[in-house]
PDB file of C-alpha atoms in Angstrom:
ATOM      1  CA  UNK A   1     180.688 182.860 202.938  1.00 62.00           C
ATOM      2  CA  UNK A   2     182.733 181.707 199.953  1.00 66.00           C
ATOM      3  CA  UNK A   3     183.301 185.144 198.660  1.00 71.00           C
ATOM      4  CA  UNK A   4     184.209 186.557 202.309  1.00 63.00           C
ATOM      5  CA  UNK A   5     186.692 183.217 202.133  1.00 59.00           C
ATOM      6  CA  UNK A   6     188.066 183.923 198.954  1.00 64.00           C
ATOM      7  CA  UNK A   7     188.266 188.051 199.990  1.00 64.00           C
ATOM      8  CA  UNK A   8     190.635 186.721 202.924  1.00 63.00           C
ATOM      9  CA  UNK A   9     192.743 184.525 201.009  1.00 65.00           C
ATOM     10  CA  UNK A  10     193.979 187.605 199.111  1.00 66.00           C
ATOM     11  CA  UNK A  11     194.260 189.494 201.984  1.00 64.00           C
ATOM     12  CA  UNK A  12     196.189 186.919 204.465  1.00 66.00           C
ATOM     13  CA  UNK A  13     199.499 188.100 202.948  1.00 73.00           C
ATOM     14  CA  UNK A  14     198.810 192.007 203.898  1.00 71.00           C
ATOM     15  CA  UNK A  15     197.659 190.964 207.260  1.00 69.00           C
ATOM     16  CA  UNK A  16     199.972 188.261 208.019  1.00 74.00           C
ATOM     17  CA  UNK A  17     202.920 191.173 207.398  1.00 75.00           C
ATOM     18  CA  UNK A  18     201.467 193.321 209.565  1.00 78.00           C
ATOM     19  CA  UNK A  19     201.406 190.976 212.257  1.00 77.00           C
ATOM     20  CA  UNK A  20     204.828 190.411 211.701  1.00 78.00           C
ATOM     21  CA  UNK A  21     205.597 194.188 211.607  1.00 80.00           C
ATOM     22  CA  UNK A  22     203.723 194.499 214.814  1.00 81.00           C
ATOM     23  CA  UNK A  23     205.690 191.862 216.555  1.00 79.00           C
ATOM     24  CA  UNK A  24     208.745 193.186 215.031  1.00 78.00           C
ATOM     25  CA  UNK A  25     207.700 196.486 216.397  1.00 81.00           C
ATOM     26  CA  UNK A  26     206.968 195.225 220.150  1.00 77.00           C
ATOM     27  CA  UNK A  27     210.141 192.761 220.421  1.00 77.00           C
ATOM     28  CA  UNK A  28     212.193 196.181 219.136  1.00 78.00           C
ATOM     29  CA  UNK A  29     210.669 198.150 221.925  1.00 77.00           C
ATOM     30  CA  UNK A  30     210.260 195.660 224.822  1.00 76.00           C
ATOM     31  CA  UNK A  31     214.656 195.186 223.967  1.00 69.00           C
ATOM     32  CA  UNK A  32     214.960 198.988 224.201  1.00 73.00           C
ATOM     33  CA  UNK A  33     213.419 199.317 227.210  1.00 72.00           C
ATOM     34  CA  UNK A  34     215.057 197.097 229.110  1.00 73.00           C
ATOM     35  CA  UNK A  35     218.475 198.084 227.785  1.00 71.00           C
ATOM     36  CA  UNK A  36     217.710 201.229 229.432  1.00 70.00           C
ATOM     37  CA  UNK A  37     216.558 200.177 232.800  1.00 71.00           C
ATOM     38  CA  UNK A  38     219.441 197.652 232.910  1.00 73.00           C
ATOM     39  CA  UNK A  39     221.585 200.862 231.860  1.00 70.00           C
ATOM     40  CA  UNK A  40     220.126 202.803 235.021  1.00 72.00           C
ATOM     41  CA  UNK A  41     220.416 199.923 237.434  1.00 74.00           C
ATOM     42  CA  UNK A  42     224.086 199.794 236.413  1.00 73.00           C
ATOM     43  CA  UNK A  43     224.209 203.370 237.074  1.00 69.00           C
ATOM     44  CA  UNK A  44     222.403 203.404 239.970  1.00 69.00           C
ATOM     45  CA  UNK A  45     225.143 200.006 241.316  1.00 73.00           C
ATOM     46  CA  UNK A  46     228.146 202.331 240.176  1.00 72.00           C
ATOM     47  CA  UNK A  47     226.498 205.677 242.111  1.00 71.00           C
ATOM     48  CA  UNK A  48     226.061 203.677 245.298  1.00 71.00           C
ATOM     49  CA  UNK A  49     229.126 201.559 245.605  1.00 72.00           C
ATOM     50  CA  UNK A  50     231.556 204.442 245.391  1.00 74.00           C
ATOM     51  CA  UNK A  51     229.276 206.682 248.162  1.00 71.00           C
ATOM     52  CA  UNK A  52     228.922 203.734 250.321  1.00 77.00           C
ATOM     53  CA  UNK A  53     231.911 202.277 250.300  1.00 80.00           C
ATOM     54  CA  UNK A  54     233.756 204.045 253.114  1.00 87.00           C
ATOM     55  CA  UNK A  55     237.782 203.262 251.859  1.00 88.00           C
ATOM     56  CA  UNK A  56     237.050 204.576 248.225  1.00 85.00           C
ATOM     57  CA  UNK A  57     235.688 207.668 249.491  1.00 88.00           C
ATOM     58  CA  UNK A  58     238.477 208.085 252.553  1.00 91.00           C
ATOM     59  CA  UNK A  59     240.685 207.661 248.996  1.00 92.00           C
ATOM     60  CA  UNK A  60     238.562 210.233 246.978  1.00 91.00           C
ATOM     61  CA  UNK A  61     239.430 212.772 250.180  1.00 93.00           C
ATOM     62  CA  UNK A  62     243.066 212.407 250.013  1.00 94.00           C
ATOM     63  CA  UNK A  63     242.785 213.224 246.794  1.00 94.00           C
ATOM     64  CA  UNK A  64     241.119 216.125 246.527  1.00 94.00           C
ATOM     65  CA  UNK A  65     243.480 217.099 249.151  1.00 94.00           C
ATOM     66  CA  UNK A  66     246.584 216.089 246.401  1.00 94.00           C
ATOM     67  CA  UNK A  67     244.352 218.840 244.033  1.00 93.00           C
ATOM     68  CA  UNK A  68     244.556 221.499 246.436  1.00 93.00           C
ATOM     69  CA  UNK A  69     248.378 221.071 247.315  1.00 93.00           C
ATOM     70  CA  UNK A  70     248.792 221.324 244.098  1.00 92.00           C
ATOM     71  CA  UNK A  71     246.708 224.399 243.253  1.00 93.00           C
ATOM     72  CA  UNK A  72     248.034 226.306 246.133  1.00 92.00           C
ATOM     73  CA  UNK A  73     250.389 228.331 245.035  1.00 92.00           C
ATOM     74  CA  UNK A  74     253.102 228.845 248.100  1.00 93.00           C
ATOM     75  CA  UNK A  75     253.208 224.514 247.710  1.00 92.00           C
ATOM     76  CA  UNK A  76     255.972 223.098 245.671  1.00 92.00           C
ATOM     77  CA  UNK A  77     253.712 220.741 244.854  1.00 91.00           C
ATOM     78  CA  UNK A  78     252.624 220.087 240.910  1.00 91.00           C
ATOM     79  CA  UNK A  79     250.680 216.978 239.628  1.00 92.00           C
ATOM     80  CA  UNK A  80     252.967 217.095 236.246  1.00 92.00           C
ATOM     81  CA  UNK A  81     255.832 215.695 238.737  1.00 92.00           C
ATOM     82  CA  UNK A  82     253.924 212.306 239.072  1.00 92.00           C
ATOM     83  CA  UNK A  83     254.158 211.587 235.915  1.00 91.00           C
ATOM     84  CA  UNK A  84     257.690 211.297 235.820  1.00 90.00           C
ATOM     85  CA  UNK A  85     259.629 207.813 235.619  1.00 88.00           C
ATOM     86  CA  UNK A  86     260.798 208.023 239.184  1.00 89.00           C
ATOM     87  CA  UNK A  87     257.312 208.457 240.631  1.00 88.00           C
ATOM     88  CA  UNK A  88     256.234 205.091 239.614  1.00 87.00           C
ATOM     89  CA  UNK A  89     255.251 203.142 242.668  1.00 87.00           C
ATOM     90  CA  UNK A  90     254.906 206.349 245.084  1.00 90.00           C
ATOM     91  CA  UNK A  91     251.776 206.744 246.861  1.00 93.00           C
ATOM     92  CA  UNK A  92     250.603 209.948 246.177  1.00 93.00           C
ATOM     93  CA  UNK A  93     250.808 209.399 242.161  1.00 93.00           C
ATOM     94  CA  UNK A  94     249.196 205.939 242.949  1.00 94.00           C
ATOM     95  CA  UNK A  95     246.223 207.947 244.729  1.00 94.00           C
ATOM     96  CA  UNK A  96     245.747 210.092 241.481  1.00 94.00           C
ATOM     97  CA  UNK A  97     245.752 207.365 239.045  1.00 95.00           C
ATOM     98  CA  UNK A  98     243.395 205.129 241.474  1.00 93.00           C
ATOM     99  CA  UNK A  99     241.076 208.122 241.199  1.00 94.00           C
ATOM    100  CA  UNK A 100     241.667 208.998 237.121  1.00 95.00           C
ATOM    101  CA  UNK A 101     241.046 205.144 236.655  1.00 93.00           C
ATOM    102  CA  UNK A 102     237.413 205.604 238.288  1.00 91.00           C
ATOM    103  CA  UNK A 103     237.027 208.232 236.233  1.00 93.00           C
ATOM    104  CA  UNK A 104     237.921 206.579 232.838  1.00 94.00           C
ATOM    105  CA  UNK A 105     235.768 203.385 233.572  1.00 90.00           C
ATOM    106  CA  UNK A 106     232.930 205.854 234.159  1.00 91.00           C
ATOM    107  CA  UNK A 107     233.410 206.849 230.932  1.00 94.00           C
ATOM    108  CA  UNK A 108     233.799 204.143 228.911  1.00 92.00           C
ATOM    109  CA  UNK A 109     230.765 202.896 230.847  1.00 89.00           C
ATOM    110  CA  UNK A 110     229.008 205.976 229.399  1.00 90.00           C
ATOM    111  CA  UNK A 111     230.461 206.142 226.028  1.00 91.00           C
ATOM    112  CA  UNK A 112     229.784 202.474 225.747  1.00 88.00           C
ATOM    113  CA  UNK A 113     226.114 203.081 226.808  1.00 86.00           C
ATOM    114  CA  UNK A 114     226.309 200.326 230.037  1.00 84.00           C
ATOM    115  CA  UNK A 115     225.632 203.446 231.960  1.00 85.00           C
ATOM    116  CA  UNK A 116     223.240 206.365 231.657  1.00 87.00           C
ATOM    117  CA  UNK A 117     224.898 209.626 230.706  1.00 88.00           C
ATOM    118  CA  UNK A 118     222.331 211.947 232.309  1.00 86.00           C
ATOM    119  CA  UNK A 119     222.222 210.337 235.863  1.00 84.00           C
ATOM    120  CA  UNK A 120     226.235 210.805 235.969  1.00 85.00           C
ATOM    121  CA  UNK A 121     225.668 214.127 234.645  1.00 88.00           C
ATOM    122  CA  UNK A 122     223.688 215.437 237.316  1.00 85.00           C
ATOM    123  CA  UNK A 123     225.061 213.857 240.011  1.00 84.00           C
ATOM    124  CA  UNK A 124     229.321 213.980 239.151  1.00 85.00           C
ATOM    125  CA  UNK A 125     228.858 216.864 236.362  1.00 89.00           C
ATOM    126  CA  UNK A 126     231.112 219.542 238.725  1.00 89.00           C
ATOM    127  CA  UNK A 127     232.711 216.993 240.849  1.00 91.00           C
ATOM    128  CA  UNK A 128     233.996 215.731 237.692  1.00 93.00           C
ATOM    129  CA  UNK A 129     234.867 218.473 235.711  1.00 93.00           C
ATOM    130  CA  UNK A 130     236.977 219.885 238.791  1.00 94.00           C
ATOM    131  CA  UNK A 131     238.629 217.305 239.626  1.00 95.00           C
ATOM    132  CA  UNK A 132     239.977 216.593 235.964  1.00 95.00           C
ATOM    133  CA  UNK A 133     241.046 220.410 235.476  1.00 95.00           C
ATOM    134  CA  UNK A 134     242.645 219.864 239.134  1.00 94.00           C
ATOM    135  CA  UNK A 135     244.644 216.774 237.647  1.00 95.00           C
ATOM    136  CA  UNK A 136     244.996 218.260 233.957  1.00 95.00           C
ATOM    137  CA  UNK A 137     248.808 218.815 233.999  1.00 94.00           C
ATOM    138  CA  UNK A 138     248.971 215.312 234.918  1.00 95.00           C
ATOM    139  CA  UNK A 139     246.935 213.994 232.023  1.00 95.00           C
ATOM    140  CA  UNK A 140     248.599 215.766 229.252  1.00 95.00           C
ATOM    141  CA  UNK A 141     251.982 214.609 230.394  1.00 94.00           C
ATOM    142  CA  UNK A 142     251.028 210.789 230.384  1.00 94.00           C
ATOM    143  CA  UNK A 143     249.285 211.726 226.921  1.00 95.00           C
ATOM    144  CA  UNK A 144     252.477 212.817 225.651  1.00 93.00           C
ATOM    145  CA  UNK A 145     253.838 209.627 226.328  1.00 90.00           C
ATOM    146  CA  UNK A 146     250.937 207.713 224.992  1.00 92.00           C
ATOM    147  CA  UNK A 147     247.270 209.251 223.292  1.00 90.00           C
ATOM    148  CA  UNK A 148     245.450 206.878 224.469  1.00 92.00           C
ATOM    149  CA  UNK A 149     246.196 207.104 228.946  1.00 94.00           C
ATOM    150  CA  UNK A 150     242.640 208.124 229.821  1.00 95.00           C
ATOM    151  CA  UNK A 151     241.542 209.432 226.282  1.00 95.00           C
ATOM    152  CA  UNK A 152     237.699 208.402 227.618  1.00 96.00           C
ATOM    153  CA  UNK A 153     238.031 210.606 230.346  1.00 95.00           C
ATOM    154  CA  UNK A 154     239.714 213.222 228.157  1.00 95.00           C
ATOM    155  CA  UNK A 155     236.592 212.800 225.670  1.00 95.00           C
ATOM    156  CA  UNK A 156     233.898 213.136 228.381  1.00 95.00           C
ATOM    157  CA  UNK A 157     235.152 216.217 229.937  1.00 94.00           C
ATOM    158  CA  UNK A 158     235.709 217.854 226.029  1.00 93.00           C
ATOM    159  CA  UNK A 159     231.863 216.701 226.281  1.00 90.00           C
ATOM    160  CA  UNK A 160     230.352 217.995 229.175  1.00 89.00           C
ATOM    161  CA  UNK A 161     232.401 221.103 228.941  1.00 87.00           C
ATOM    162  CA  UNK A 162     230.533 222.142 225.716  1.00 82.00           C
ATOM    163  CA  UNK A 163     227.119 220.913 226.557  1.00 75.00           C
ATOM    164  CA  UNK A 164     227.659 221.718 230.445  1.00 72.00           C
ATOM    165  CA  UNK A 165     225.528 221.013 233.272  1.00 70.00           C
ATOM    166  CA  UNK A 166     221.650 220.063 232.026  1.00 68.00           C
ATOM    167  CA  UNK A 167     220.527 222.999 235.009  1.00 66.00           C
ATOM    168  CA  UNK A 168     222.598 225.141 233.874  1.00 62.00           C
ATOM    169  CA  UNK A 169     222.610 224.821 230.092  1.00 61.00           C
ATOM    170  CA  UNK A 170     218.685 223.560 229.551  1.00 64.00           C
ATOM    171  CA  UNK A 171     219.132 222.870 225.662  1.00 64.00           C
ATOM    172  CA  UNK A 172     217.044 224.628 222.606  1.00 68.00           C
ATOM    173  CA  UNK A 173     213.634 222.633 223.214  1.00 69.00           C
ATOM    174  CA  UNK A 174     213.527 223.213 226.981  1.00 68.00           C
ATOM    175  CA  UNK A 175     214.202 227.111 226.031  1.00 67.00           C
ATOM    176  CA  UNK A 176     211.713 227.336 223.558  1.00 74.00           C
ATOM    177  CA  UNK A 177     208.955 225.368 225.843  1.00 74.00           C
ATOM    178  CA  UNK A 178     209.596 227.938 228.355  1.00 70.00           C
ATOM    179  CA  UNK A 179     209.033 230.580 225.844  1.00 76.00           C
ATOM    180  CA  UNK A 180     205.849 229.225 225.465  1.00 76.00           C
ATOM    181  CA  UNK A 181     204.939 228.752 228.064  1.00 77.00           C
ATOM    182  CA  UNK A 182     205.677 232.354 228.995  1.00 79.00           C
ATOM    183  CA  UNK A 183     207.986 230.870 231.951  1.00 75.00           C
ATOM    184  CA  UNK A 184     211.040 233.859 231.509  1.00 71.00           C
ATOM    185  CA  UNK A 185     212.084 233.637 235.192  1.00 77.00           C
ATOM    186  CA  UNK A 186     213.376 230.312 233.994  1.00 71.00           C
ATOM    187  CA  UNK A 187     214.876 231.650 230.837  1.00 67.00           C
ATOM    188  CA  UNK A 188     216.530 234.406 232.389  1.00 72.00           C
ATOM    189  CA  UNK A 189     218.037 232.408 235.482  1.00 72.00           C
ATOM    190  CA  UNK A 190     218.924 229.994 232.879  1.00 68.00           C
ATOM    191  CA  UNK A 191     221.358 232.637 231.097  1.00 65.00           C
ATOM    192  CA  UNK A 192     222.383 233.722 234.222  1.00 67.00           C
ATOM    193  CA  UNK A 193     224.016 230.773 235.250  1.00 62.00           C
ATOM    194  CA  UNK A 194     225.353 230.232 231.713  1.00 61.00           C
ATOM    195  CA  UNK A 195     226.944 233.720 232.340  1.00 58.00           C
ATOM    196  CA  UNK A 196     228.022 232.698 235.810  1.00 56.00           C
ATOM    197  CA  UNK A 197     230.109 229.915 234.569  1.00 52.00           C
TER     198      UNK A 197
END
Protein backbone atom coordinates (compact mmCIF):
# COMPACT_ATOMS: atom_id res chain seq x y z
CA UNK A 1 0.00 0.00 0.00
CA UNK A 2 2.82 2.42 0.77
CA UNK A 3 4.50 1.95 -2.51
CA UNK A 4 1.03 2.23 -4.52
CA UNK A 5 0.81 5.63 -2.12
CA UNK A 6 4.04 6.84 -2.87
CA UNK A 7 3.49 5.72 -6.95
CA UNK A 8 0.41 8.26 -6.74
CA UNK A 9 2.05 11.02 -5.12
CA UNK A 10 4.28 11.32 -8.21
CA UNK A 11 1.64 10.89 -10.39
CA UNK A 12 -1.13 13.42 -8.82
CA UNK A 13 0.50 16.26 -10.80
CA UNK A 14 0.00 14.36 -14.38
CA UNK A 15 -3.45 13.45 -13.40
CA UNK A 16 -4.52 16.45 -11.65
CA UNK A 17 -3.59 18.38 -15.25
CA UNK A 18 -5.49 16.25 -17.06
CA UNK A 19 -8.43 16.81 -15.11
CA UNK A 20 -7.96 20.26 -15.58
CA UNK A 21 -7.44 19.83 -19.38
CA UNK A 22 -10.58 17.82 -19.43
CA UNK A 23 -12.62 20.43 -17.74
CA UNK A 24 -10.97 22.99 -19.78
CA UNK A 25 -11.94 20.92 -22.72
CA UNK A 26 -15.81 20.47 -21.70
CA UNK A 27 -16.38 24.23 -20.39
CA UNK A 28 -14.72 25.18 -24.12
CA UNK A 29 -17.26 23.01 -25.80
CA UNK A 30 -20.42 23.27 -23.63
CA UNK A 31 -19.65 27.63 -24.46
CA UNK A 32 -19.45 26.74 -28.17
CA UNK A 33 -22.39 25.05 -28.33
CA UNK A 34 -24.54 27.22 -26.94
CA UNK A 35 -23.13 30.21 -28.80
CA UNK A 36 -24.40 28.45 -31.71
CA UNK A 37 -27.86 27.54 -30.71
CA UNK A 38 -28.27 31.06 -29.24
CA UNK A 39 -26.87 32.15 -32.82
CA UNK A 40 -29.78 30.04 -34.54
CA UNK A 41 -32.51 31.10 -32.17
CA UNK A 42 -31.53 34.67 -33.08
CA UNK A 43 -31.78 33.66 -36.57
CA UNK A 44 -34.64 31.82 -36.35
CA UNK A 45 -36.38 35.41 -34.14
CA UNK A 46 -35.00 37.60 -37.14
CA UNK A 47 -36.53 34.92 -40.00
CA UNK A 48 -39.92 34.99 -38.31
CA UNK A 49 -40.48 38.55 -37.30
CA UNK A 50 -39.95 39.98 -40.76
CA UNK A 51 -42.44 37.01 -42.46
CA UNK A 52 -44.92 37.49 -39.80
CA UNK A 53 -45.08 40.79 -39.35
CA UNK A 54 -47.68 41.88 -41.89
CA UNK A 55 -46.54 46.00 -42.27
CA UNK A 56 -42.78 45.04 -42.90
CA UNK A 57 -43.68 42.74 -45.53
CA UNK A 58 -46.69 45.14 -47.12
CA UNK A 59 -43.21 47.51 -47.03
CA UNK A 60 -40.90 44.78 -48.58
CA UNK A 61 -43.80 44.70 -51.59
CA UNK A 62 -43.69 48.27 -52.36
CA UNK A 63 -40.40 47.88 -52.70
CA UNK A 64 -39.79 45.41 -54.89
CA UNK A 65 -42.30 47.25 -56.82
CA UNK A 66 -39.70 50.62 -56.54
CA UNK A 67 -37.02 47.75 -58.19
CA UNK A 68 -39.11 47.02 -61.02
CA UNK A 69 -40.05 50.75 -61.90
CA UNK A 70 -36.82 51.20 -61.93
CA UNK A 71 -35.62 48.30 -64.09
CA UNK A 72 -38.27 48.86 -66.61
CA UNK A 73 -36.96 50.51 -69.14
CA UNK A 74 -39.96 52.81 -70.80
CA UNK A 75 -40.07 54.26 -66.70
CA UNK A 76 -38.22 57.41 -66.00
CA UNK A 77 -37.67 56.02 -62.99
CA UNK A 78 -33.82 55.35 -61.61
CA UNK A 79 -32.89 54.51 -57.93
CA UNK A 80 -29.53 56.78 -58.39
CA UNK A 81 -32.17 59.84 -58.23
CA UNK A 82 -32.89 59.06 -54.47
CA UNK A 83 -29.83 59.63 -53.52
CA UNK A 84 -29.79 63.08 -54.34
CA UNK A 85 -30.00 66.00 -51.63
CA UNK A 86 -33.52 66.91 -52.58
CA UNK A 87 -34.89 63.40 -52.06
CA UNK A 88 -34.26 63.46 -48.43
CA UNK A 89 -37.51 63.00 -46.61
CA UNK A 90 -39.54 61.59 -49.79
CA UNK A 91 -41.25 58.42 -49.38
CA UNK A 92 -40.20 56.35 -51.97
CA UNK A 93 -36.27 56.87 -51.09
CA UNK A 94 -37.44 56.37 -47.40
CA UNK A 95 -38.97 52.86 -48.56
CA UNK A 96 -35.49 51.87 -50.09
CA UNK A 97 -33.38 52.82 -47.26
CA UNK A 98 -36.04 51.17 -44.67
CA UNK A 99 -35.42 48.05 -46.75
CA UNK A 100 -31.27 48.51 -47.32
CA UNK A 101 -31.24 49.13 -43.44
CA UNK A 102 -32.79 45.47 -42.92
CA UNK A 103 -30.45 44.37 -45.06
CA UNK A 104 -27.27 45.87 -43.41
CA UNK A 105 -28.35 44.78 -39.81
CA UNK A 106 -28.64 41.30 -41.32
CA UNK A 107 -25.32 41.57 -42.06
CA UNK A 108 -23.63 42.86 -39.41
CA UNK A 109 -25.68 40.28 -37.49
CA UNK A 110 -23.88 37.72 -39.70
CA UNK A 111 -20.52 39.19 -39.95
CA UNK A 112 -20.65 39.69 -36.24
CA UNK A 113 -21.62 35.97 -35.79
CA UNK A 114 -25.15 36.88 -33.59
CA UNK A 115 -26.70 35.19 -36.53
CA UNK A 116 -26.05 32.03 -38.51
CA UNK A 117 -24.74 32.64 -42.01
CA UNK A 118 -26.06 29.42 -43.57
CA UNK A 119 -29.77 29.67 -42.40
CA UNK A 120 -29.84 33.33 -44.10
CA UNK A 121 -28.14 31.82 -46.92
CA UNK A 122 -30.64 29.43 -47.83
CA UNK A 123 -33.50 31.11 -47.05
CA UNK A 124 -32.65 35.16 -48.40
CA UNK A 125 -29.55 33.94 -50.68
CA UNK A 126 -31.60 35.16 -54.16
CA UNK A 127 -34.01 37.38 -52.48
CA UNK A 128 -31.03 39.12 -51.35
CA UNK A 129 -28.75 39.18 -54.00
CA UNK A 130 -31.66 40.62 -56.32
CA UNK A 131 -32.79 42.96 -54.49
CA UNK A 132 -29.24 44.61 -53.84
CA UNK A 133 -28.33 44.46 -57.73
CA UNK A 134 -32.03 46.00 -58.10
CA UNK A 135 -30.92 48.92 -55.65
CA UNK A 136 -27.08 48.94 -56.77
CA UNK A 137 -27.08 52.39 -58.48
CA UNK A 138 -28.39 53.59 -55.32
CA UNK A 139 -25.66 52.18 -53.13
CA UNK A 140 -22.71 53.32 -55.03
CA UNK A 141 -23.99 56.85 -55.11
CA UNK A 142 -24.41 57.12 -51.21
CA UNK A 143 -20.86 55.32 -51.18
CA UNK A 144 -19.49 58.06 -53.06
CA UNK A 145 -20.53 60.31 -50.55
CA UNK A 146 -19.41 58.20 -47.70
CA UNK A 147 -17.53 54.31 -47.82
CA UNK A 148 -18.96 53.27 -45.14
CA UNK A 149 -23.38 53.73 -46.07
CA UNK A 150 -24.12 50.00 -46.02
CA UNK A 151 -20.45 48.69 -46.53
CA UNK A 152 -21.87 45.30 -44.51
CA UNK A 153 -24.33 44.83 -46.98
CA UNK A 154 -21.87 45.71 -49.74
CA UNK A 155 -19.43 42.97 -48.11
CA UNK A 156 -22.07 40.20 -47.87
CA UNK A 157 -23.27 40.38 -51.34
CA UNK A 158 -19.21 40.56 -52.64
CA UNK A 159 -19.57 37.25 -50.38
CA UNK A 160 -22.29 35.30 -51.44
CA UNK A 161 -21.71 36.29 -54.99
CA UNK A 162 -18.38 34.33 -55.05
CA UNK A 163 -19.34 31.43 -52.91
CA UNK A 164 -23.11 31.54 -54.26
CA UNK A 165 -25.99 29.62 -53.23
CA UNK A 166 -24.84 26.28 -50.99
CA UNK A 167 -27.47 24.18 -53.74
CA UNK A 168 -26.11 25.53 -56.28
CA UNK A 169 -22.38 25.80 -55.58
CA UNK A 170 -21.97 22.48 -53.11
CA UNK A 171 -18.19 23.27 -52.18
CA UNK A 172 -14.94 20.87 -52.86
CA UNK A 173 -15.76 18.22 -49.98
CA UNK A 174 -19.43 17.79 -50.90
CA UNK A 175 -18.05 17.26 -54.69
CA UNK A 176 -15.55 14.93 -53.86
CA UNK A 177 -18.04 12.82 -51.39
CA UNK A 178 -20.24 12.54 -54.29
CA UNK A 179 -17.44 11.29 -56.34
CA UNK A 180 -17.20 8.69 -54.03
CA UNK A 181 -19.84 7.87 -53.57
CA UNK A 182 -20.35 7.42 -57.30
CA UNK A 183 -23.47 9.96 -56.94
CA UNK A 184 -22.70 11.95 -60.66
CA UNK A 185 -26.39 12.87 -61.17
CA UNK A 186 -25.59 15.17 -58.31
CA UNK A 187 -22.31 16.31 -59.70
CA UNK A 188 -23.54 16.97 -62.98
CA UNK A 189 -26.85 18.89 -61.90
CA UNK A 190 -24.54 20.59 -59.61
CA UNK A 191 -22.48 22.15 -62.68
CA UNK A 192 -25.47 22.67 -64.36
CA UNK A 193 -26.84 25.09 -62.19
CA UNK A 194 -23.39 26.67 -61.72
CA UNK A 195 -23.62 27.08 -65.57
CA UNK A 196 -27.19 28.28 -65.31
CA UNK A 197 -26.29 31.17 -63.20
Amino acid sequence: MKEFLIAWKDAAPAVGATIAAISVTVAYLAYKSTRAATRRRATLDMVMKTLMDKDVQAEYRKFRDLIRKHEDPDDPFKMVALAQPDSVGNTDRNLVLQQLNIYELMALGIRRRLFDEAIYKRWYHNQFMMDYEGVSDLIEALQANKASIYCEASGLYRSWLKDGHPVSSPNRVKMAWWALRKQHDKIDAARDMAKAR
